[in-house]
XYZ file of C-alpha atoms in Angstrom:
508
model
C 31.892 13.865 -12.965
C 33.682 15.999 -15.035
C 36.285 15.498 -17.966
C 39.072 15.527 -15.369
C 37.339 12.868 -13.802
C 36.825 14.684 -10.779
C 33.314 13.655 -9.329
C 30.195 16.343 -9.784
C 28.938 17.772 -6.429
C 25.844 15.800 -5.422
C 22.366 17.654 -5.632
C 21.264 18.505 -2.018
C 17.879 17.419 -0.982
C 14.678 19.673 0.074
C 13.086 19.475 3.221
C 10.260 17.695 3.234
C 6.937 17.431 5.656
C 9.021 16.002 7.400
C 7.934 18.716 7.044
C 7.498 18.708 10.105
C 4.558 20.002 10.461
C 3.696 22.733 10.369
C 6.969 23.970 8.952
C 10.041 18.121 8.096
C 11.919 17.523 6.840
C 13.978 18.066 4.464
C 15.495 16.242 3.903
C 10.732 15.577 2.847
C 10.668 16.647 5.896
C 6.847 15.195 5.604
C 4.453 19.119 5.720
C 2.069 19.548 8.955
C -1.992 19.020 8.134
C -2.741 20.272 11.298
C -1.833 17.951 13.226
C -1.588 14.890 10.903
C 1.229 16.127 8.564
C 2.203 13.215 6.486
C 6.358 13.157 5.115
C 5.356 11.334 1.925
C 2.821 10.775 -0.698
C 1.585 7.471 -2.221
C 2.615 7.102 -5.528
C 0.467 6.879 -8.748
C 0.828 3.762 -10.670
C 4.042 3.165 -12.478
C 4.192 4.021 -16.175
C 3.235 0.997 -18.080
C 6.144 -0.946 -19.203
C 6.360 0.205 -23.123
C 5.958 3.566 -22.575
C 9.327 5.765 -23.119
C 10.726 7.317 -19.737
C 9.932 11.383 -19.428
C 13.138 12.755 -20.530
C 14.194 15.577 -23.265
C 17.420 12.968 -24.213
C 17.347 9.420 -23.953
C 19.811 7.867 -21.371
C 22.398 5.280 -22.465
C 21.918 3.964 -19.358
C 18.755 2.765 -19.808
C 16.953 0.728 -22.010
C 14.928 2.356 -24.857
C 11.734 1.538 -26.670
C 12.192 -1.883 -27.720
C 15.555 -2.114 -27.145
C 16.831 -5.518 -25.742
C 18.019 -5.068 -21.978
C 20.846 -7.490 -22.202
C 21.648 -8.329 -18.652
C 25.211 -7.143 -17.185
C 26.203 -10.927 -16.975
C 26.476 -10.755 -20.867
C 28.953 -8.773 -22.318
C 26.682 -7.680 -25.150
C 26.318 -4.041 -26.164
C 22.792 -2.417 -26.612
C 21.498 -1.679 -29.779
C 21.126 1.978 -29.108
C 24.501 4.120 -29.268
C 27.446 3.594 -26.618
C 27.343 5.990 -23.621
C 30.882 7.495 -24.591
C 33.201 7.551 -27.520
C 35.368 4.814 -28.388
C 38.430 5.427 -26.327
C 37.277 7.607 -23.577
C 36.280 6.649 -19.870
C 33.055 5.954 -18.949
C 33.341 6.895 -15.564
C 34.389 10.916 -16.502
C 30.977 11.819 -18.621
C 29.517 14.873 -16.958
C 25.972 14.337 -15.603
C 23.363 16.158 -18.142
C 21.231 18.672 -16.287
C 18.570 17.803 -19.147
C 18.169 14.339 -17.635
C 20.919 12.086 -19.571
C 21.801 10.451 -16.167
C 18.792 11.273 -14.095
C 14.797 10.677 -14.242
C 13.090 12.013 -11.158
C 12.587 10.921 -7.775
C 10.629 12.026 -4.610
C 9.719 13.712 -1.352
C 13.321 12.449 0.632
C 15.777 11.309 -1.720
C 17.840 8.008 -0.129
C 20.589 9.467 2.800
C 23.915 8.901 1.465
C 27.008 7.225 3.274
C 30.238 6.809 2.777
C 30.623 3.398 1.220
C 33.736 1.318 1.992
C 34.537 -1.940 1.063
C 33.519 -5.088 3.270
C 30.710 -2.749 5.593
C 27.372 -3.251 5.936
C 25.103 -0.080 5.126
C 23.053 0.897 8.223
C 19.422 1.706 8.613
C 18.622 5.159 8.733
C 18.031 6.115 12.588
C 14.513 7.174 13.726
C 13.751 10.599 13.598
C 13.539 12.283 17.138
C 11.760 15.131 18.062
C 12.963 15.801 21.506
C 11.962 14.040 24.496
C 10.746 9.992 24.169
C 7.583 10.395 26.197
C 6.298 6.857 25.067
C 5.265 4.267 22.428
C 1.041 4.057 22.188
C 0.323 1.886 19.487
C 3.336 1.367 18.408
C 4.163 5.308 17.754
C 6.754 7.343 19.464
C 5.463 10.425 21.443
C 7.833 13.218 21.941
C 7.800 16.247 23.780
C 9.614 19.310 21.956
C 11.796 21.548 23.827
C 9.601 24.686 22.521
C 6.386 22.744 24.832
C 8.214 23.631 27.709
C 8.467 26.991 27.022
C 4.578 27.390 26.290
C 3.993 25.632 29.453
C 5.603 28.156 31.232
C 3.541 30.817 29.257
C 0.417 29.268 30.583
C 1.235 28.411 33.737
C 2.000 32.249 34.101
C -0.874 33.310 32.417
C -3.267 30.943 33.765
C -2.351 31.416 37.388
C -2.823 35.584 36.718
C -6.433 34.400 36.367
C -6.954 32.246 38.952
C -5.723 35.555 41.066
C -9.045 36.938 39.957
C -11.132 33.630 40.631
C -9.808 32.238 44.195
C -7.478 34.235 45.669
C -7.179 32.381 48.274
C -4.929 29.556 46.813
C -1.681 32.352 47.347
C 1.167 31.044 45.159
C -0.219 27.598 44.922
C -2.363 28.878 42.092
C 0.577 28.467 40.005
C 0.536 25.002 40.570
C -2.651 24.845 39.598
C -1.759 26.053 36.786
C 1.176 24.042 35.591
C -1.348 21.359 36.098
C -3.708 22.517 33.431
C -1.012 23.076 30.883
C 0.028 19.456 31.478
C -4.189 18.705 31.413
C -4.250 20.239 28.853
C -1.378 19.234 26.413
C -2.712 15.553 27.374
C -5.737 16.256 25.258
C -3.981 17.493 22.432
C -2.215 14.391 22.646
C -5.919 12.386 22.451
C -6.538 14.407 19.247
C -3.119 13.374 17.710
C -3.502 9.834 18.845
C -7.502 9.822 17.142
C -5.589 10.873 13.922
C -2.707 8.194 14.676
C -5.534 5.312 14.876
C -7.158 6.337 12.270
C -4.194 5.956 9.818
C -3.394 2.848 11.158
C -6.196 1.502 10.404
C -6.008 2.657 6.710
C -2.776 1.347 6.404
C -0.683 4.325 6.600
C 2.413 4.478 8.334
C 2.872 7.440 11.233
C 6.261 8.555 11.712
C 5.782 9.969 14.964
C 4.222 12.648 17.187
C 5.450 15.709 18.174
C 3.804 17.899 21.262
C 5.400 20.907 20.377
C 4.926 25.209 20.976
C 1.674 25.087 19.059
C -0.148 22.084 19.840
C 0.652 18.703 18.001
C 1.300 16.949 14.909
C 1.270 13.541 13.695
C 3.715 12.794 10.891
C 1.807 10.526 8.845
C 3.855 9.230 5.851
C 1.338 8.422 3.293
C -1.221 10.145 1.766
C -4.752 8.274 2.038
C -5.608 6.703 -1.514
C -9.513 8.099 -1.555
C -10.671 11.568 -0.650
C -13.330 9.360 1.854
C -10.557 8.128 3.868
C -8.780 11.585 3.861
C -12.040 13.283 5.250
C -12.174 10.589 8.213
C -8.332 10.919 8.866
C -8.919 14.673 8.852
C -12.203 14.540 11.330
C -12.011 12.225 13.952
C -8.939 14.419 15.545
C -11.684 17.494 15.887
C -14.525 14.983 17.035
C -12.416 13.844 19.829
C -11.167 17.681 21.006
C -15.424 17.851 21.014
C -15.959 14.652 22.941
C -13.167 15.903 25.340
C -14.851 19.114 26.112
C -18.491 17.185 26.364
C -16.870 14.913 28.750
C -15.592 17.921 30.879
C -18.855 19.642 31.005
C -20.103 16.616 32.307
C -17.475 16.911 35.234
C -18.255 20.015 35.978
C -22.109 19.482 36.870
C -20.776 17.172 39.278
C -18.126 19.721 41.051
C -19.699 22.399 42.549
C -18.624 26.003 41.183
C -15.783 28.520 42.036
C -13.892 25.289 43.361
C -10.183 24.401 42.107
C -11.502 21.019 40.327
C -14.639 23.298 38.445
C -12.260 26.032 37.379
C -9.899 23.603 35.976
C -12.851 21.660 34.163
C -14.343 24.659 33.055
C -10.839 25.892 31.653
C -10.644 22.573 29.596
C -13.689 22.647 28.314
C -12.813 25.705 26.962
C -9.705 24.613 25.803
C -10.723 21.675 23.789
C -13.928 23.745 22.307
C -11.073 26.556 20.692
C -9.030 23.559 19.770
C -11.967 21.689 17.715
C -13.269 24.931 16.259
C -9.566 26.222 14.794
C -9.077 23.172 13.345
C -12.326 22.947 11.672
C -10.888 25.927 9.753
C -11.512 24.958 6.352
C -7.765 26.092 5.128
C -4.634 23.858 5.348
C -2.674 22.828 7.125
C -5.738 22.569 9.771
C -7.454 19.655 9.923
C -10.601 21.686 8.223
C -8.121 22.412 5.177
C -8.061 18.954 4.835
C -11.525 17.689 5.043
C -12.443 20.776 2.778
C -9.538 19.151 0.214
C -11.056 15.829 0.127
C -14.815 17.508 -0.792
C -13.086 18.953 -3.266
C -11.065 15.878 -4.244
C -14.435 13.926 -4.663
C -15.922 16.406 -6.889
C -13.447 16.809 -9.552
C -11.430 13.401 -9.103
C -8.610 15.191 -8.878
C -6.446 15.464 -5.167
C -4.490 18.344 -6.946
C -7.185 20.227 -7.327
C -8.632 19.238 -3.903
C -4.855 21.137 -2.450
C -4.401 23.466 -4.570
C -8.256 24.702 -2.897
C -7.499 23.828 0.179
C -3.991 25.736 0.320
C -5.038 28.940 -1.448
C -8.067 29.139 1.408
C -5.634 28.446 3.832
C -3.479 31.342 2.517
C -6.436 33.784 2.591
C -7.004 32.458 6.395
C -3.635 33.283 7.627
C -4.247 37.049 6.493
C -7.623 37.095 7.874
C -5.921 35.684 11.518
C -3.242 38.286 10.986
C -5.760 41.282 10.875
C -8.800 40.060 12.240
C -7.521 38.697 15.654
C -6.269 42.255 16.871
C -9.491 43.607 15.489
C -11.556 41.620 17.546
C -9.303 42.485 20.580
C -9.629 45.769 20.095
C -13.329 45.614 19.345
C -13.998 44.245 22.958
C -15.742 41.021 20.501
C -14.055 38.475 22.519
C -15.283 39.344 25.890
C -13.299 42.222 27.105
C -14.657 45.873 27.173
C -11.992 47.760 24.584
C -11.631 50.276 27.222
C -10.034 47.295 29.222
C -7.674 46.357 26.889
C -4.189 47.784 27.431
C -1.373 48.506 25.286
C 0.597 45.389 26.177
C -2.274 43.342 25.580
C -2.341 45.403 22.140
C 1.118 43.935 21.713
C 0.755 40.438 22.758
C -2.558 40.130 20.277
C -0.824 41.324 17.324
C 2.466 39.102 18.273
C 0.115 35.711 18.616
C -1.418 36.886 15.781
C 1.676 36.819 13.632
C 3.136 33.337 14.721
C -0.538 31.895 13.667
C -0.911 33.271 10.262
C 2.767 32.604 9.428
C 1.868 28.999 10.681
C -0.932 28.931 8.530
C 0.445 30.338 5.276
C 3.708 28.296 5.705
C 1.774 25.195 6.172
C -0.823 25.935 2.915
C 2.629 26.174 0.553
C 4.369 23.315 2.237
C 1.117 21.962 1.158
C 1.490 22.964 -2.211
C 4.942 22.140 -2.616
C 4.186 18.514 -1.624
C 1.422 18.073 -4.180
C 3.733 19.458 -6.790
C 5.770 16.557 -5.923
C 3.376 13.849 -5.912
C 2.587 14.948 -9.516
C 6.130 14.192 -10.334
C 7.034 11.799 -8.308
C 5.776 8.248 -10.755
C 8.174 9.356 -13.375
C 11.034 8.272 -10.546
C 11.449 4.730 -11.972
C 14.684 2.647 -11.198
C 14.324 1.022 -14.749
C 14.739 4.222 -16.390
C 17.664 5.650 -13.732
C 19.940 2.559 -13.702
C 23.245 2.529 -15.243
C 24.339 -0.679 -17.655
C 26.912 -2.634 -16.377
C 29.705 -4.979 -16.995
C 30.287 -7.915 -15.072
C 33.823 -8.224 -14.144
C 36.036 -11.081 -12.335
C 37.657 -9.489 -8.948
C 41.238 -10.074 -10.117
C 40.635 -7.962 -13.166
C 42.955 -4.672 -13.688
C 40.764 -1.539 -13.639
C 42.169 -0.111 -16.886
C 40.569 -3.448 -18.438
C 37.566 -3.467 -16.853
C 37.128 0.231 -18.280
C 37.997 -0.868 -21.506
C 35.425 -3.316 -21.612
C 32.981 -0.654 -19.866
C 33.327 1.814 -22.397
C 33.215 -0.899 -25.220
C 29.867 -1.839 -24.188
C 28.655 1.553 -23.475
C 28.259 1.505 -19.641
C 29.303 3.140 -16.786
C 29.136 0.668 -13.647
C 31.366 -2.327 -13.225
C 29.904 -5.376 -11.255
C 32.383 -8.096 -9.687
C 31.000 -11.454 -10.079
C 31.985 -14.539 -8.911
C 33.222 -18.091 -11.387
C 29.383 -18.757 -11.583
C 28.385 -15.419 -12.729
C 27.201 -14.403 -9.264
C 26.905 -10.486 -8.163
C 29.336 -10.071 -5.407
C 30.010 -6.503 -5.803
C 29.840 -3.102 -6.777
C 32.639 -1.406 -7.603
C 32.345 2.379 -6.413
C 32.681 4.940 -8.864
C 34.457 7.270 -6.622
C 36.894 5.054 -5.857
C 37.479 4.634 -9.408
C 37.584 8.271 -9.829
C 40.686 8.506 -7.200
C 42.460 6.160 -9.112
C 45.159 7.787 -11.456
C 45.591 6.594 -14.554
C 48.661 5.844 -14.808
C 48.254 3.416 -11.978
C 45.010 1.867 -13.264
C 46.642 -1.293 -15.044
C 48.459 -2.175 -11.661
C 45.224 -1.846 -9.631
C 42.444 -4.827 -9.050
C 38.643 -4.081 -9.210
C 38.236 -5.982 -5.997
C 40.178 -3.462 -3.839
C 37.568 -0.316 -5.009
C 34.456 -2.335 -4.368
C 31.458 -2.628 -1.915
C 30.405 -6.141 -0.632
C 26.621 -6.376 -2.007
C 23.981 -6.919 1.037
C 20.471 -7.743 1.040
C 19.234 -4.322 0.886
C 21.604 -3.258 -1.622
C 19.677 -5.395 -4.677
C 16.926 -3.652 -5.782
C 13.960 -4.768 -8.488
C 13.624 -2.938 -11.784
C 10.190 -2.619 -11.594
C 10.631 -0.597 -8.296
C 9.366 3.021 -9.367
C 8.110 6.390 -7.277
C 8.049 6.160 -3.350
C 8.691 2.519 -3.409
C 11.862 2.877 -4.598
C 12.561 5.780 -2.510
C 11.487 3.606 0.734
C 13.640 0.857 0.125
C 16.618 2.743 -0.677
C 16.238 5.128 2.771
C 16.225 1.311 4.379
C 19.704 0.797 3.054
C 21.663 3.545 2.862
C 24.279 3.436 0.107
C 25.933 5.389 -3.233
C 25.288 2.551 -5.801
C 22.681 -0.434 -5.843
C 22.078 -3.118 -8.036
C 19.103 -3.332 -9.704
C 17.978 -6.635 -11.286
C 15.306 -8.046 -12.914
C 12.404 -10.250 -11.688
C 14.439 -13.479 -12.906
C 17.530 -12.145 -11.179
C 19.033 -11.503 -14.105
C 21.398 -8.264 -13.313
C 20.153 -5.109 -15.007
C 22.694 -2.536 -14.221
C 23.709 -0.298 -10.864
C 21.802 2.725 -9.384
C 23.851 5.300 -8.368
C 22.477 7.206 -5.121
C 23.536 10.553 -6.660
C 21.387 10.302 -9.795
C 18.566 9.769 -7.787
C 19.253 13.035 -5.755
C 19.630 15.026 -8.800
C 16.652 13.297 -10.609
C 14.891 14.441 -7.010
C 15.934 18.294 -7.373
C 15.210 18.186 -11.220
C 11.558 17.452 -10.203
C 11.004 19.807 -7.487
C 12.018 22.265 -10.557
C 10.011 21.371 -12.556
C 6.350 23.761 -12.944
C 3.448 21.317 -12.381
């Protein structure tokens, strides 16, 4: 807020993976990994206790070396210098941009509501991705609107070669061919679902996935804690595509040749072999970008290092796809004669081979970006981004309770009940609309915010934690209390957003 007392705008939030991958997620969105894009990162382990939070100024707010962290229950003042001068309100200190306020936060900062007084904060809704196609294990499927257009594309292009193959099927070849697209799309969904099992089993948390223009992606939300489990994670989706075309070569010894069922086998086969071998790429976000990150990972105990690797060869594979596809068209390397190959088939090469290399290279810097943030993201701590508060009785005038705010050098005001108790939170932008004039005629009790379960947070919460449990209750301030209960002061939703943009900033 500013001296006027008008509240600061709040810091918007970045994408993420959600990124979805490739490309969610703003806000996070978690960043594709071919196919098993993950919208957060596992923290590191919180700063130990009696080390100073990261910030060029220390914050009133919280609690510096040594200093005693009176509770908000006790009216006592810290030790270190009030927040504001004697006299002024508490609640109109601009925000520093150096960090006076803020300490940093992560991948999707906590969505913000408008808080009234008496509702319950709601969950977050689940991210969709188009049309529900099903739960296996537990994970939603969807189908993106983008799939159908692709299936069209191949139904088109597919049936032009069945023309060539069996004539004789007429205009039922394009049946045929809207059945392979489905065929295969089903197997990219077996090569999302190997990933999907694969972090369930470690423990990680999928989102969803996605069947979308370009294949598939499952959002995993996690990042796996050793570069071992990352390689598996990263395989088994290209072992399956493998399996799947093993298993159709098997069917088609069993069909006999230049038969619907063989040239549909045959065509999967084919399918699934392309699909395994572009993901073994060894560039992110492909699958092989990923196993080639945890090598890396294990050798120099670093996973930074291990993406930074993996991205930049994922960067120089992108420009190879963009030149060396239409090369090879024109060439005749992939099968065709070059004095076969027309100009529209010129076109439509050096079209495809645009949307993959801008796939690619986005991909290897969402890549980047997220690692960037996982290097920041344990100095998020709510210790070190909590306000100090005064408790207040719910009858109290708000020009007193200021008064006693800004005598004890804080800048949140907590209604509690005869016993002490946390009830509330009174909202600091209702306080803000508040004239002054008319703050010795108006109670705390009618600017506040009933306090729910999900609204009392632990001070030891730090990094994607604390970002988890505040996306589970949406809200603008929390309070944040010790391990004994004792109240330690109120998070405000905003600081967290601009601690979030201050470390996406911020050079690794």
């Amino acid at each position: 807020m500013d001296d006027s007392g008008r509240p600061q705008p709040g810091s918007g939030t970045t994408d993420d993976h959600e990124a979805a991958r490739p490309g969610p997620t703003p806000p996070v969105p978690p960043t594709p990994v071919n196919g098993a894009a993950r919208a957060n990162s596992v923290p590191h382990a919180p700063r130990d206790p009696e080390e100073p939070p990261h910030t060029e100024h220390p914050d009133p707010a919280a609690p510096a070396d040594g200093e005693d962290t009176t509770p908000a229950d006790q009216s006592e003042t810290s030790d270190s210098a009030p927040d504001t001068a004697p006299g002024s309100d508490p609640f109109t200190k601009p925000a520093s941009a150096d960090g006076d306020d803020t300490r940093q936060t992560d991948p999707e900062p906590p969505a913000r509501t408008p808080a009234t007084s008496g509702r319950r904060p709601t969950k977050a809704p689940e991210p969709r991705g188009g049309l529900l196609m099903g739960r296996p294990f537990g994970v939603p499927v969807y189908v993106a609107p983008s799939w159908f257009l692709v299936a069209a594309l191949i139904t088109w292009v597919f049936g032009g070669q069945l023309d060539h193959v069996l004539p004789e099927l007429g205009a039922a070849r394009y049946l045929v061919s809207l059945f392979f697209a489905v065929a295969f799309y089903a197997s990219v969904l077996v090569h999302e679902l190997a990933h999907t099992v694969a972090a369930l089993r470690f423990k990680l948390p999928v989102r969803r996935i996605q069947l979308q223009f370009f294949g598939g992606v499952s959002e995993i939300e996690k990042e796996s804690e050793t570069p071992g489990r990352e390689f598996v994670l990263a395989f088994v989706g290209p072992l399956l595509s493998l399996v799947l075309a093993g298993v159709f070569y098997l069917g088609m010894l069993a069909v006999e040749p230049g038969t619907v069922p063989g040239v549909l086998l045959a065509g999967l086969m084919i399918s699934n072999l392309i699909v395994a071998a572009f993901n073994l790429l060894p560039g992110l976000p492909l699958d092989g970008g990923r196993m080639l990150r945890a090598i890396v990972w294990k050798i120099t105990g670093k996973p930074m290092s291990g993406t930074v690797a993996a991205a930049w060869v994922g960067r120089a594979l992108a420009v190879t796809v963009l030149i060396g596809l239409p090369l090879l068209t024109q060439s005749g390397a992939l099968g065709e004669g070059a004095a076969d190959v027309s100009g529209m088939d010129t076109v439509t090469d050096a079209l495809l081979a645009a949307i993959l290399a801008a796939i690619i290279w986005t991909g290897a810097g969402n890549s980047l970006r997220m690692a960037r943030l996982r290097e920041h993201l344990p100095e998020l701590r709510a210790r070190t981004l909590t306000r100090r508060a005064v408790p207040v009785e719910s009858a109290t005038p708000l020009s007193e309770a200021l008064r006693r705010a800004n005598e004890a050098g804080a800048r949140a005001l907590v209604i509690v009940d005869a016993d002490g108790e946390p009830r509330s939170l009174v909202r600091e932008a209702a306080i803000v609309g508040v004239p002054e004039h008319r703050r010795p005629w108006v109670a705390v009790s009618g600017l506040a915010q009933d306090l729910t379960d999900g609204m009392r947070i632990s001070a030891e919460l730090a990094g994607e934690e604390l970002l988890d449990t505040l996306r589970a209750t949406p809200a603008t301030e929390y309070l944040v209390v010790e391990e004994s209960g004792a109240i330690y002061g109120v998070l405000s939703a905003a600081d967290v957003e601009r601690a979030f943009v201050k470390a996406m900033a911020r050079p690794s």
